[in-house]
Tab-separated table of C-alpha atoms in Angstrom:
chain	number	residue	atom	x	y	z
A	1	MET	CA	0.035	0.028	-0.098
A	2	SER	CA	1.246	3.533	-0.874
A	3	LEU	CA	0.041	6.830	0.305
A	4	LYS	CA	0.058	10.152	-1.613
A	5	THR	CA	-1.647	13.458	-0.125
A	6	LYS	CA	-1.992	16.806	-1.136
A	7	GLN	CA	-1.739	19.704	1.489
A	8	GLY	CA	-4.189	22.395	2.012
A	9	PRO	CA	-7.964	22.932	2.451
A	10	ASN	CA	-8.935	20.544	-0.394
A	11	ALA	CA	-6.535	17.827	0.867
A	12	GLN	CA	-7.150	14.511	-0.929
A	13	VAL	CA	-5.600	11.018	-0.204
A	14	ALA	CA	-4.519	8.543	-2.881
A	15	ILE	CA	-3.829	5.248	-1.403
A	16	LYS	CA	-2.745	2.289	-3.700
A	17	LYS	CA	-4.144	-0.935	-2.510
A	18	ARG	CA	-3.938	-4.570	-3.568
A	19	SER	CA	-6.840	-6.481	-4.970
A	20	ARG	CA	-7.557	-9.908	-4.352
A	21	VAL	CA	-7.650	-10.308	-8.109
A	22	PRO	CA	-4.294	-10.245	-9.850
A	23	GLY	CA	-3.767	-7.458	-12.354
A	24	VAL	CA	-6.319	-4.996	-10.553
A	25	MET	CA	-5.058	-1.563	-9.347
A	26	ILE	CA	-7.139	0.066	-6.679
A	27	THR	CA	-6.995	3.650	-5.389
A	28	GLN	CA	-8.618	4.559	-2.238
A	29	TYR	CA	-9.730	8.376	-1.864
A	30	LEU	CA	-10.007	8.402	2.128
A	31	GLU	CA	-7.368	7.464	4.718
A	32	ILE	CA	-10.128	5.696	6.839
A	33	LEU	CA	-13.363	4.402	5.294
A	34	PRO	CA	-16.637	4.805	7.126
A	35	ALA	CA	-18.103	1.494	8.734
A	36	GLY	CA	-19.680	-0.669	6.122
A	37	LYS	CA	-18.216	1.174	3.190
A	38	THR	CA	-15.563	-0.199	0.840
A	39	THR	CA	-13.426	0.747	-2.183
A	40	PRO	CA	-14.562	-0.846	-5.566
A	41	ASP	CA	-12.869	-4.016	-6.611
A	42	PHE	CA	-13.157	-6.658	-9.261
A	43	THR	CA	-14.914	-9.931	-8.308
A	44	ARG	CA	-14.166	-10.922	-11.922
A	45	LYS	CA	-12.126	-9.078	-14.293
A	46	PRO	CA	-12.660	-8.939	-17.940
A	47	MET	CA	-10.310	-11.446	-19.868
A	48	ALA	CA	-8.620	-11.030	-23.222
A	49	VAL	CA	-10.735	-11.567	-26.112
A	50	THR	CA	-9.673	-12.936	-29.468
A	51	ALA	CA	-12.276	-12.344	-32.247
A	52	GLN	CA	-12.231	-12.389	-36.097
A	53	GLU	CA	-12.612	-9.371	-37.984
A	54	GLY	CA	-16.300	-8.675	-38.612
A	55	LYS	CA	-17.379	-10.544	-35.802
A	56	LYS	CA	-18.525	-9.293	-32.166
A	57	GLY	CA	-16.292	-9.218	-29.237
A	58	LEU	CA	-17.660	-9.162	-25.545
A	59	PHE	CA	-15.772	-8.223	-22.437
A	60	LYS	CA	-17.399	-9.032	-19.144
A	61	ALA	CA	-16.698	-7.829	-15.532
A	62	ILE	CA	-18.348	-8.409	-12.017
A	63	VAL	CA	-17.403	-5.715	-9.665
A	64	SER	CA	-18.151	-5.206	-5.856
A	65	GLY	CA	-18.080	-2.134	-3.499
A	66	GLU	CA	-20.286	-0.058	-0.970
A	67	PRO	CA	-21.833	1.787	-2.389
A	68	ALA	CA	-22.201	-0.076	-5.476
A	69	PRO	CA	-19.727	1.255	-7.870
A	70	THR	CA	-20.398	2.868	-11.333
A	71	VAL	CA	-18.540	0.770	-14.331
A	72	THR	CA	-17.298	2.720	-17.341
A	73	TRP	CA	-15.143	1.313	-20.120
A	74	ALA	CA	-12.076	3.242	-21.807
A	75	ARG	CA	-9.521	2.251	-24.569
A	76	ASN	CA	-5.971	3.213	-24.306
A	77	ASN	CA	-5.910	4.559	-27.827
A	78	GLY	CA	-9.114	5.733	-28.811
A	79	GLU	CA	-12.857	6.680	-27.555
A	80	LEU	CA	-15.589	4.320	-27.047
A	81	ASN	CA	-18.307	6.899	-27.498
A	82	GLU	CA	-19.459	5.520	-30.973
A	83	PRO	CA	-22.818	3.603	-30.410
A	84	GLU	CA	-22.509	2.059	-33.740
A	85	LYS	CA	-19.247	0.219	-32.709
A	86	TYR	CA	-19.492	-0.146	-28.962
A	87	THR	CA	-22.364	-0.807	-26.492
A	88	THR	CA	-22.231	-1.314	-22.794
A	89	ARG	CA	-24.985	-2.960	-20.492
A	90	TYR	CA	-25.365	-4.393	-17.166
A	91	ASP	CA	-27.258	-7.652	-16.431
A	92	GLN	CA	-28.790	-7.434	-13.029
A	93	ARG	CA	-29.555	-10.988	-12.717
A	94	SER	CA	-25.841	-12.011	-13.202
A	95	GLN	CA	-24.296	-8.616	-11.996
A	96	GLU	CA	-22.073	-8.570	-15.144
A	97	HIS	CA	-21.172	-5.350	-16.950
A	98	PHE	CA	-20.604	-5.957	-20.526
A	99	LEU	CA	-18.796	-4.055	-23.293
A	100	GLU	CA	-19.772	-5.378	-26.761
A	101	ILE	CA	-17.616	-4.543	-29.720
A	102	ILE	CA	-19.768	-4.695	-32.810
A	103	ASN	CA	-18.348	-5.633	-36.230
A	104	ILE	CA	-14.681	-5.524	-35.001
A	105	LYS	CA	-11.975	-4.034	-37.242
A	106	LEU	CA	-8.488	-4.545	-37.014
A	107	ASP	CA	-7.810	-0.834	-35.758
A	108	GLN	CA	-9.760	-1.832	-32.695
A	109	ALA	CA	-7.112	-4.302	-31.383
A	110	GLY	CA	-5.427	-3.323	-28.399
A	111	ALA	CA	-5.839	-2.505	-24.577
A	112	TYR	CA	-9.314	-1.744	-23.028
A	113	LYS	CA	-9.728	-0.583	-19.642
A	114	CYS	CA	-12.465	-1.169	-17.199
A	115	LEU	CA	-13.061	1.151	-14.441
A	116	ALA	CA	-15.254	0.725	-11.338
A	117	THR	CA	-15.598	3.923	-9.296
A	118	ASN	CA	-17.547	5.080	-6.086
A	119	GLU	CA	-17.127	7.908	-3.745
A	120	TYR	CA	-14.311	6.002	-1.894
A	121	GLY	CA	-11.991	4.938	-4.631
A	122	GLN	CA	-11.566	3.295	-7.929
A	123	ALA	CA	-10.652	-0.041	-9.260
A	124	VAL	CA	-9.036	-0.387	-12.761
A	125	CYS	CA	-8.018	-3.280	-15.037
A	126	THR	CA	-7.029	-3.759	-18.418
A	127	ALA	CA	-7.907	-6.576	-20.868
A	128	HIS	CA	-6.877	-6.974	-24.564
A	129	LEU	CA	-8.600	-7.378	-27.851
A	130	ASN	CA	-6.796	-9.378	-30.297
A	131	VAL	CA	-8.263	-9.374	-33.927
A	132	ILE	CA	-7.711	-12.068	-36.351
A	133	GLU	CA	-7.532	-10.825	-39.966
A	134	VAL	CA	-9.850	-12.268	-42.570
A	135	GLY	CA	-8.858	-13.047	-46.336
A	136	VAL	CA	-5.278	-13.073	-45.563
A	137	LYS	CA	-3.940	-15.472	-48.320
A	138	LYS	CA	-0.727	-17.505	-48.242
A	139	LYS	CA	2.040	-16.323	-50.458
A	140	ALA	CA	2.433	-18.692	-53.562
A	141	PRO	CA	6.000	-20.325	-53.840
A	142	ALA	CA	8.325	-18.532	-56.109
A	143	ALA	CA	8.750	-19.748	-59.581
A	144	ASN	CA	12.524	-19.639	-59.299
A	145	GLY	CA	14.815	-21.601	-57.136
A	146	ASP	CA	13.259	-20.366	-53.890
A	147	ALA	CA	10.675	-23.295	-54.055
A	148	PRO	CA	10.245	-25.299	-50.809
A	149	LEU	CA	12.421	-28.594	-50.822
A	150	ASP	CA	11.015	-32.035	-51.005
A	151	PHE	CA	12.957	-33.878	-48.463
A	152	ARG	CA	11.601	-37.261	-49.641
A	153	LYS	CA	13.201	-36.500	-53.107
A	154	MET	CA	16.297	-35.503	-51.760
A	155	LEU	CA	16.496	-38.759	-49.589
A	156	LYS	CA	16.029	-40.894	-52.647
A	157	LYS	CA	18.856	-39.222	-54.304
A	158	THR	CA	21.328	-40.408	-51.699
């Protein structure tokens, strides 16, 4: 745990805490939390997604905290405020938060952040989207002497 503070009338504390879940960074805003209140944390963090270009990708996360945290999604190198490309939703029954990436393009590959925030802190984790390119053809063997060797023929010659 590390502690950073600002001096003055608007003093704020930023305490870095460990999560029970590896890969999650928690920042606590108050030095001492009120009874029954907690900073956000991930019960299940989003996992890496590998999807084919043109298909859908789905990140899922379950968070905890008191009061219940607000979940937002961000991208390291781009915005997610394009509803034709990205939709977010929450399933009350399963308590899962979703980021759905519609009609995946190659330029959408990369790191995505899930942020869970309440008045006492913030939990952040990152998951990667890997995109498989469609329509990539193997190179035809060269017509000149660069053709692959047939080892069976080579063995017969010896």
